[in-house]
Short mmCIF file of C-alpha atoms and ligand atoms in Angstrom, two decimals:
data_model
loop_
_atom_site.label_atom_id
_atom_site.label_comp_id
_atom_site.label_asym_id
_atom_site.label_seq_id
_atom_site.Cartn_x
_atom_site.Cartn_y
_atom_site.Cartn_z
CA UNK Y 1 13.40 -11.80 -35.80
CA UNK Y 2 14.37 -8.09 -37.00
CA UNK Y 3 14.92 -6.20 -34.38
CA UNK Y 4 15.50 -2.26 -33.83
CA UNK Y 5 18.38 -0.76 -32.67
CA UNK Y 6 16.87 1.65 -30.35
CA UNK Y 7 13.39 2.22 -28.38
CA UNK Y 8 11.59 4.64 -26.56
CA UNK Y 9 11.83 5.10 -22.69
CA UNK Y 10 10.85 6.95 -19.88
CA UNK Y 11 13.97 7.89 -18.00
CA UNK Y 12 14.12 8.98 -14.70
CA UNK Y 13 17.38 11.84 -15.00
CA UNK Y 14 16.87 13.54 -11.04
CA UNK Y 15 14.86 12.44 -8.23
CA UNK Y 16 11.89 14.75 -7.92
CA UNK Y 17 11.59 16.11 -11.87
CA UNK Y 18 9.16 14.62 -13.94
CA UNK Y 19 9.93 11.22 -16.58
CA UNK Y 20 11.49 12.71 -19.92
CA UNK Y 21 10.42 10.76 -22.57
CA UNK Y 22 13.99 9.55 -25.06
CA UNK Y 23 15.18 7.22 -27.67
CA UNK Y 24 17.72 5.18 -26.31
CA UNK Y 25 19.65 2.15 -27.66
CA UNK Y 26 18.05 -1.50 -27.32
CA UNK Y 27 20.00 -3.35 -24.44
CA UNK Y 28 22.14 -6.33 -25.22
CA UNK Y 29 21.71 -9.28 -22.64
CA UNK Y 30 24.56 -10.54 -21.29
CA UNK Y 31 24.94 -13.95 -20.07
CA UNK Y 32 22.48 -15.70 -18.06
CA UNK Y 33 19.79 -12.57 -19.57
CA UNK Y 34 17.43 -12.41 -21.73
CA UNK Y 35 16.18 -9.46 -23.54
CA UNK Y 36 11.95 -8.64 -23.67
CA UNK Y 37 9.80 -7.07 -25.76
CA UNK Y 38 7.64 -5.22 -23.29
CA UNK Y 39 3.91 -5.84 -23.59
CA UNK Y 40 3.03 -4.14 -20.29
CA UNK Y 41 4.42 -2.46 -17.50
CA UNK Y 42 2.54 -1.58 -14.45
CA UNK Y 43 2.81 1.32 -11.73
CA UNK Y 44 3.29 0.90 -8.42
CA UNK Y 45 3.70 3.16 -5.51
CA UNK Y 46 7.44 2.22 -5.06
CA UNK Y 47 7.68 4.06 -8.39
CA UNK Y 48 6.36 7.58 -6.68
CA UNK Y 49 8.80 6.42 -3.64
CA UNK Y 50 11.21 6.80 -6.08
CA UNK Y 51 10.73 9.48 -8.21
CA UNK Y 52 9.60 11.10 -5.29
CA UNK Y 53 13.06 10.69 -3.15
CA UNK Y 54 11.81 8.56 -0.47
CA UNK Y 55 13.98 5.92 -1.73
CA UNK Y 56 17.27 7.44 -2.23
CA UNK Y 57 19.55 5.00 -3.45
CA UNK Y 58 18.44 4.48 -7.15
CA UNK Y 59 21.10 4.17 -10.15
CA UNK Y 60 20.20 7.24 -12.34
CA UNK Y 61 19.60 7.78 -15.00
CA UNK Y 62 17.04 4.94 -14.83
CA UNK Y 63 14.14 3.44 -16.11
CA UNK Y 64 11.55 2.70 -13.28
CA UNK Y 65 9.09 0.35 -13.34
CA UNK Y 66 9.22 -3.44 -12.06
CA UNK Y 67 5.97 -5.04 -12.91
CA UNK Y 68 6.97 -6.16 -16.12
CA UNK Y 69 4.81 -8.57 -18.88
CA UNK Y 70 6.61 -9.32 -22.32
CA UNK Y 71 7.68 -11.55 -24.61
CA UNK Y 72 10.96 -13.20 -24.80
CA UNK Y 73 13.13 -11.81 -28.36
CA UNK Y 74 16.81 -12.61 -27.94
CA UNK Y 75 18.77 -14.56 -25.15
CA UNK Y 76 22.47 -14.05 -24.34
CA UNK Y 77 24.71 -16.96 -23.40
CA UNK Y 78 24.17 -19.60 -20.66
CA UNK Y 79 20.60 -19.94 -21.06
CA UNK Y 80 18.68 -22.70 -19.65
CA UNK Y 81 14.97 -22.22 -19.93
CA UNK Y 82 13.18 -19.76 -21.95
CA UNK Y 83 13.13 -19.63 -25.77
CA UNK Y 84 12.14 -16.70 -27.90
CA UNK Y 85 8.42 -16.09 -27.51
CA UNK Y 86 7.91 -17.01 -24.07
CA UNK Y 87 5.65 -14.77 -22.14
CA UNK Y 88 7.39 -13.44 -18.64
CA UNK Y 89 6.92 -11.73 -16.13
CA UNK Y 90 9.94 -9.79 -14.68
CA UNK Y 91 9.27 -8.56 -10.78
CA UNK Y 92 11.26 -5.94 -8.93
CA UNK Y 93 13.90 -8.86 -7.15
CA UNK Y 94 16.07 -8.29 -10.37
CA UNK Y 95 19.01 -10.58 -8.95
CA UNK Y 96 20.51 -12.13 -6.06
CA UNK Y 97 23.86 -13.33 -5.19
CA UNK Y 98 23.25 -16.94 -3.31
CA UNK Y 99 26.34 -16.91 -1.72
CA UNK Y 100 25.22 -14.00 0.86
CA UNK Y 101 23.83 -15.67 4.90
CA UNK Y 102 20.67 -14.40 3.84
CA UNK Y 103 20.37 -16.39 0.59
CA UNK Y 104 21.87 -19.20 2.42
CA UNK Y 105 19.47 -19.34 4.72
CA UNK Y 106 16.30 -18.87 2.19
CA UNK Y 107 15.73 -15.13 2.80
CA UNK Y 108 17.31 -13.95 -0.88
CA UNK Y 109 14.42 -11.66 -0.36
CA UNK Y 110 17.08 -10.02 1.86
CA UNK Y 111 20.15 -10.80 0.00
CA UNK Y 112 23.08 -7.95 0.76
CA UNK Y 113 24.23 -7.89 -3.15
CA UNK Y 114 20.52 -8.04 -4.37
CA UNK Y 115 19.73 -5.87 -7.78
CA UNK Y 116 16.18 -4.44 -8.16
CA UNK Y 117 14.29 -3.84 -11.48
CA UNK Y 118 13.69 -0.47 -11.92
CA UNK Y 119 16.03 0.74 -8.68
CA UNK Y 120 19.33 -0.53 -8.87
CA UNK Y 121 18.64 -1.26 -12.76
CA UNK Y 122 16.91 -0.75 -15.51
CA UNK Y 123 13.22 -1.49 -15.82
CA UNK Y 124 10.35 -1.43 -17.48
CA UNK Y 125 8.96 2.20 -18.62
CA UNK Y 126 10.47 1.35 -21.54
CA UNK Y 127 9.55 -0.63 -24.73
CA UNK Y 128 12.61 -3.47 -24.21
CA UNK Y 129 14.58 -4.40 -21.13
CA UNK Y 130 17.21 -7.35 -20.61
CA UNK Y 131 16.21 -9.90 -17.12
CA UNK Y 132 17.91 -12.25 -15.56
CA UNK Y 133 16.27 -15.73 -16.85
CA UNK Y 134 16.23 -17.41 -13.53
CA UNK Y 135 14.37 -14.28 -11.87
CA UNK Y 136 11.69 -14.30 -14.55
CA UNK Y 137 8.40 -16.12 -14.06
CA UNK Y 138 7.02 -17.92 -17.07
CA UNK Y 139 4.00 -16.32 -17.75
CA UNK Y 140 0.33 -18.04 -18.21
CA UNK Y 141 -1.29 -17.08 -21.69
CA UNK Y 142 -4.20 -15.69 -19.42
CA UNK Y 143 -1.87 -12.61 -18.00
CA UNK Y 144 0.70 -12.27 -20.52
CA UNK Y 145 -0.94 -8.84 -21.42
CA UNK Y 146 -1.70 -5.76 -19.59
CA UNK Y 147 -3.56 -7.69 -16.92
CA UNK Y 148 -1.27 -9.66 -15.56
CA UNK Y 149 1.03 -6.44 -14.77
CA UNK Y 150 -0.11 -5.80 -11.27
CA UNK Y 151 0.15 -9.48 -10.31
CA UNK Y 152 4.54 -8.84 -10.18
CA UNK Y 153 4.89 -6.44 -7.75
CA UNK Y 154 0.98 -5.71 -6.02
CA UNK Y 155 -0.14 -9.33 -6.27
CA UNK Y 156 3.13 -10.76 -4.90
CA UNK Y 157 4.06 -8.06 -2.07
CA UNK Y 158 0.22 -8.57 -1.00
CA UNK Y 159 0.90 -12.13 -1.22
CA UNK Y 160 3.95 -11.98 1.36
CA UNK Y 161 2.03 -9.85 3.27
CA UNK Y 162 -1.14 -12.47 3.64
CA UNK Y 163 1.36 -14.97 3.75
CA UNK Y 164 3.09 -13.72 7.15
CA UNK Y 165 -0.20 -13.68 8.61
CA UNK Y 166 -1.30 -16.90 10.83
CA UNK Y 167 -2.70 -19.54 8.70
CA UNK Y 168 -5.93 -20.14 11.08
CA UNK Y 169 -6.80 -16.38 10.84
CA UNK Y 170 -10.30 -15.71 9.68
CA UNK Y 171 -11.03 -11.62 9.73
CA UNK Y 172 -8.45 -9.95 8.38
CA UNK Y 173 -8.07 -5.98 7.92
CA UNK Y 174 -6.82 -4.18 5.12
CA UNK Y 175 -5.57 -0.79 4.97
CA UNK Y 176 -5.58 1.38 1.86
CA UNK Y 177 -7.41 -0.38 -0.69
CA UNK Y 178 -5.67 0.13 -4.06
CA UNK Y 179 -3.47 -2.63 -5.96
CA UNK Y 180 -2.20 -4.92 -3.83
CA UNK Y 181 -5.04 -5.12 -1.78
CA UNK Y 182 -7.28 -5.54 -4.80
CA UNK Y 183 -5.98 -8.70 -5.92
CA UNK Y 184 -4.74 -10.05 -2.13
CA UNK Y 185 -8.63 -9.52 -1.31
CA UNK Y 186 -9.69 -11.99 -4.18
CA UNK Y 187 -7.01 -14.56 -3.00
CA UNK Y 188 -8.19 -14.31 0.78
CA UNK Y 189 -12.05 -14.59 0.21
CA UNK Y 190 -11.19 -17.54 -2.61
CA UNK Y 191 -9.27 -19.43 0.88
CA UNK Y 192 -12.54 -18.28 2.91
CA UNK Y 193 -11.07 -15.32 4.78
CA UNK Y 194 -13.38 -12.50 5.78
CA UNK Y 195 -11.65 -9.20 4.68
CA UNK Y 196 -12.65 -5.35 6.35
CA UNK Y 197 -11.56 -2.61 3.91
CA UNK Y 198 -10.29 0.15 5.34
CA UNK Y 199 -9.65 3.34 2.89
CA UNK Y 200 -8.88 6.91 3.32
CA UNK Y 201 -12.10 9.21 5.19
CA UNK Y 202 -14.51 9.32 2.19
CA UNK Y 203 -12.96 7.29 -0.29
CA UNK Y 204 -16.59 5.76 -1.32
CA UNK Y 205 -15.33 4.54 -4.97
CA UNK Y 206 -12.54 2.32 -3.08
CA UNK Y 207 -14.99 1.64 -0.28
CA UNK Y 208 -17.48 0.13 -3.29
CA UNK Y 209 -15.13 -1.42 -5.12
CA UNK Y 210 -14.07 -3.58 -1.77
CA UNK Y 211 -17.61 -4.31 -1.60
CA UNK Y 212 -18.28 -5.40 -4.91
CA UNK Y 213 -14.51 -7.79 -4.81
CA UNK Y 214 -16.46 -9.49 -1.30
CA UNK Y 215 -15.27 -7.74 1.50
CA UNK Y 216 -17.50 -8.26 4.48
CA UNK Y 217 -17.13 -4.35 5.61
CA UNK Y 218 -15.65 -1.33 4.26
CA UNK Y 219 -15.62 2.14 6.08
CA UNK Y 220 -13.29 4.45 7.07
CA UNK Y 221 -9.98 4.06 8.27
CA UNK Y 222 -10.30 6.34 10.99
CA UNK Y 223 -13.24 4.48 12.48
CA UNK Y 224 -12.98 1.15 14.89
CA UNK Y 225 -13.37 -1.55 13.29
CA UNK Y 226 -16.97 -3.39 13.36
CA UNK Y 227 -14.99 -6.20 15.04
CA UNK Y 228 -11.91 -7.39 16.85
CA UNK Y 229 -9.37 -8.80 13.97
CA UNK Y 230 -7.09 -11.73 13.75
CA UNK Y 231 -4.48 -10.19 11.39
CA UNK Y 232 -4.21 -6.76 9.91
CA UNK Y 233 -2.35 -5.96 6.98
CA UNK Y 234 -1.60 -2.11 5.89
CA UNK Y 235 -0.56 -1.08 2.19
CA UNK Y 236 -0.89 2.51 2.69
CA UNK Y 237 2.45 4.04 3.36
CA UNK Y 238 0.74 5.96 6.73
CA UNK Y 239 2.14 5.19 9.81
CA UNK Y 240 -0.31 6.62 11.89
CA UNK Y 241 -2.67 3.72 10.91
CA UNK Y 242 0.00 1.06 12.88
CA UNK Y 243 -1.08 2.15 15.95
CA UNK Y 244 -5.01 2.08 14.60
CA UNK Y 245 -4.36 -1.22 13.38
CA UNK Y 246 -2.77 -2.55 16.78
CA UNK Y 247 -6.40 -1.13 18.59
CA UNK Y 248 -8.09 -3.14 15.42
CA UNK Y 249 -6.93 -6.72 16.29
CA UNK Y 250 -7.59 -9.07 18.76
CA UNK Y 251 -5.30 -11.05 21.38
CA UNK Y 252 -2.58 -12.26 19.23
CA UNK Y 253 -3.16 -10.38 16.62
CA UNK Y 254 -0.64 -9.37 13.79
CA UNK Y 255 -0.06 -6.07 12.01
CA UNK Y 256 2.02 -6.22 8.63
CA UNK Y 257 3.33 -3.76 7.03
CA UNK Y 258 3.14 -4.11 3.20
CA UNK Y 259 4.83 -0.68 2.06
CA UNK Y 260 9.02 -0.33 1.68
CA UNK Y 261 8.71 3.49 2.81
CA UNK Y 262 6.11 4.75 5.02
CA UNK Y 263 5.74 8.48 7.16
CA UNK Y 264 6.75 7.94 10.66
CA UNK Y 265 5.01 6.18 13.50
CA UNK Y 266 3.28 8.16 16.19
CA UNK Y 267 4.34 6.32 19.52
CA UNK Y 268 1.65 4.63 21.34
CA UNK Y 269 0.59 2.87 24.86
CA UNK Y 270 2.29 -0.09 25.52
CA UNK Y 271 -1.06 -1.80 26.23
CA UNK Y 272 -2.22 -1.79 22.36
CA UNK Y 273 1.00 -3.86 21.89
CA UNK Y 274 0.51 -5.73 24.83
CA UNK Y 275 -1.26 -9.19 24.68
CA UNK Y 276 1.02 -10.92 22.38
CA UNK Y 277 -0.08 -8.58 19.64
CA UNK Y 278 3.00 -7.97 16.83
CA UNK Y 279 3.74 -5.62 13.84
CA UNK Y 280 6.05 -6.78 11.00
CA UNK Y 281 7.21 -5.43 7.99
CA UNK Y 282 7.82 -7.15 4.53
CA UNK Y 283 10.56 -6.54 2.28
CA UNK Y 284 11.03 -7.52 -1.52
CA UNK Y 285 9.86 -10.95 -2.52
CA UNK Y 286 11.48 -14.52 -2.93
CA UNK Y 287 10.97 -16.14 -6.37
CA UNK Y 288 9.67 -18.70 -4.10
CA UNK Y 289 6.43 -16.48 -3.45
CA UNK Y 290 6.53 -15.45 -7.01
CA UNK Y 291 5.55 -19.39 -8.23
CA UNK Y 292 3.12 -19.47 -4.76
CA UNK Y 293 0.87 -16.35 -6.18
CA UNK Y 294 0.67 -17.00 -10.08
CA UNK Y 295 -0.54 -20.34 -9.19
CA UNK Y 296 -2.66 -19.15 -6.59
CA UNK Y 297 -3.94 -16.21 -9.05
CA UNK Y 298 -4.83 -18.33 -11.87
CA UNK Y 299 -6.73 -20.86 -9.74
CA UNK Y 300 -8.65 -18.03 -7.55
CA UNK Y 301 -9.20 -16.28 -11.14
CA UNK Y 302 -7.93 -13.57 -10.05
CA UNK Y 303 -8.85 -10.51 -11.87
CA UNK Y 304 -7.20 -7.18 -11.95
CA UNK Y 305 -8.70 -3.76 -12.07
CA UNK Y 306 -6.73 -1.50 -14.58
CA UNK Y 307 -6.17 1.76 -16.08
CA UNK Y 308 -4.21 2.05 -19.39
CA UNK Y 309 -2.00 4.51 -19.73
CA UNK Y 310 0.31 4.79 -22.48
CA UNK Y 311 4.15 4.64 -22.21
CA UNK Y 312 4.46 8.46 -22.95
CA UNK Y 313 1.50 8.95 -20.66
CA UNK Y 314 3.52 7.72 -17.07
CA UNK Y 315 4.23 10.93 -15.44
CA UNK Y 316 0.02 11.04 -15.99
CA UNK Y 317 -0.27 7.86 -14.64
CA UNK Y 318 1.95 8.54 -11.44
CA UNK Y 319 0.38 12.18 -10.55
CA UNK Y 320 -2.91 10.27 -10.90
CA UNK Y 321 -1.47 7.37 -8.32
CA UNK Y 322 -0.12 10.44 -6.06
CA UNK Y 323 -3.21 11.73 -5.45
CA UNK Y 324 -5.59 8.64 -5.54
CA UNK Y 325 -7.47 9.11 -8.56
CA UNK Y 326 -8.46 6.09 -9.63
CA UNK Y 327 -9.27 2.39 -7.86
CA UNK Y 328 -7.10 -0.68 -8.99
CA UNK Y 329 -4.02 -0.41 -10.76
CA UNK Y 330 -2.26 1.55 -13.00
CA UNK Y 331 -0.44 -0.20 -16.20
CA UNK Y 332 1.74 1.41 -19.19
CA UNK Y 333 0.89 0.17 -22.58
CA UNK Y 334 3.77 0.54 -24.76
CA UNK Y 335 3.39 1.43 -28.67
CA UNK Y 336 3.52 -1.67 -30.95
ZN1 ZN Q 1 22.67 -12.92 -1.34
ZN1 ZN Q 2 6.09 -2.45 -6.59
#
């Protein structure tokens, strides 16, 4: 295959000025990488958290974006798996060392030398990228388009979320209802769970759309919840609601924290805490819960609600995510 010798990309030059759209040079993978056609890249709030300076350690200038769908086009040395034209998936755990005590000890989620797509390296607002093979996830025909976008970063950070919560839990909160809880809702009601939506004062439209995905109860999130939870889990990056969710849940109940930045916590009475209740926070993913969730998704069915914006259309597309304009998730198109 022909390729180009340079592509269009939306390149982050200063923390807290908009995306400038340029023509840059095509990457060349090196070994162990391959190099992707992008079909699809989606948005996710740890793209604001970054372009917004909450996150203040990103290589710049950089591409953002980490919830990557293309096809496979060229592969450097030392590859082992893919071929040109496999569909992948590229998530935001770009690389990890495996000689580090966290990677020794399973947790490369944590690994000390870890590289992250669309942080520490390039990503996907663009229309190629190069991957590491072994941290791409071969993609099912089903959600090797636009679709399958929010599965790589809101589907699988939802997914370690749900999956730090008790097994035997039945009622389960969520807080702010957008992409990961969109999709981690579908895989909770397809294992039987009962799921309470909780969304910012007013938000009807993501109060419906809970509804109409199965959720038993959506309301408020400043209101008590209808009953005592087993497990909470809260994707809005609002620390205020840790302490609501601790008064939400039951004996023994567990708060997660989904987000990587979130406002500071209000402190609160021992006795909300008290009981054996916990709060926990997630960070990154393991490929390990990467395999878990695709097969999960494509067994529950999951479908994903999404926006189309085009590649030059992401600082759009983030203002819009800012300031809660739309339910589901956000997903760059790029040009053919
Ligand atoms: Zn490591
Ligand atoms: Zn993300």
């Amino acid at each position: 295959m022909q390729l180009p010798s340079t592509m269009k990309a939306m390149v982050l030059e200063q923390q807290m000025q908009p995306l400038i759209l340029k023509t840059l040079p095509i990457p060349l993978p090196v070994a162990g990488q391959v190099l992707i056609k992008i079909i699809a890249c989606g948005v996710c709030r740890t793209d604001l958290h970054i372009t917004d300076g909450e996150l203040t350690q990103p290589k710049l200038p950089l591409i953002i974006g980490h919830e990557i769908v293309g096809v496979v086009v060229k592969k450097g040395s030392a590859i082992t798996k893919l071929n040109e034209g496999d569909f992948v998936g590229v998530p935001w755990l770009g690389y990890t060392c495996g000689k580090c005590k966290y990677c020794f000890k399973g947790k490369e989620n944590l690994c000390e030398n870890a590289l992250f797509t669309g942080y520490t390296v390039d990503g996907g607002y663009a229309e190629y990228t190069v991957a590491y093979e072994q941290y791409c996830f071969p993609l099912n025909k089903k959600y090797a388009n636009a679709n399958g976008a929010p599965l790589l970063c809101a589907g699988l950070i939802g997914y370690r979320s749900y999956s730090m919560i008790d097994k035997a839990a039945e009622t389960i909160g969520i807080y702010g209802f957008g992409a990961a809880a969109h999709l981690i809702t579908q895989a909770a009601i397809f294992q039987h769970k009962k799921i309470y939506a909780f969304t910012r004062d007013g938000d009807y439209d993501a109060q419906q759309f809970a509804l109409q995905l199965g959720a038993v109860w959506a309301g408020d999130s400043s209101k008590p919840s209808p009953v005592k939870l087993d497990a909470a889990i809260i994707f809005a990056p609002v620390g205020s609601l840790v302490p609501k969710a601790l008064q939400d849940v039951d004996k023994g109940g567990e708060v997660v924290c989904g987000g990587i930045h979130m406002t500071g916590i209000p402190s609160f009475s021992y006795d909300i805490l008290w009981e054996e209740r916990s709060i926990h926070s997630v960070a990154n993913l393991t490929r390990k819960d990467g395999e878990e969730f695709l097969k999960l998704a494509a067994e529950a069915n999951i479908k994903t609600e999404i926006k189309l914006f085009q590649l030059h259309e992401a600082n759009e597309a983030l203002r819009q995510l800012r300031e809660g304009k739309f339910t589901g998730a956000a997903v760059l198109m790029m040009p053919d």
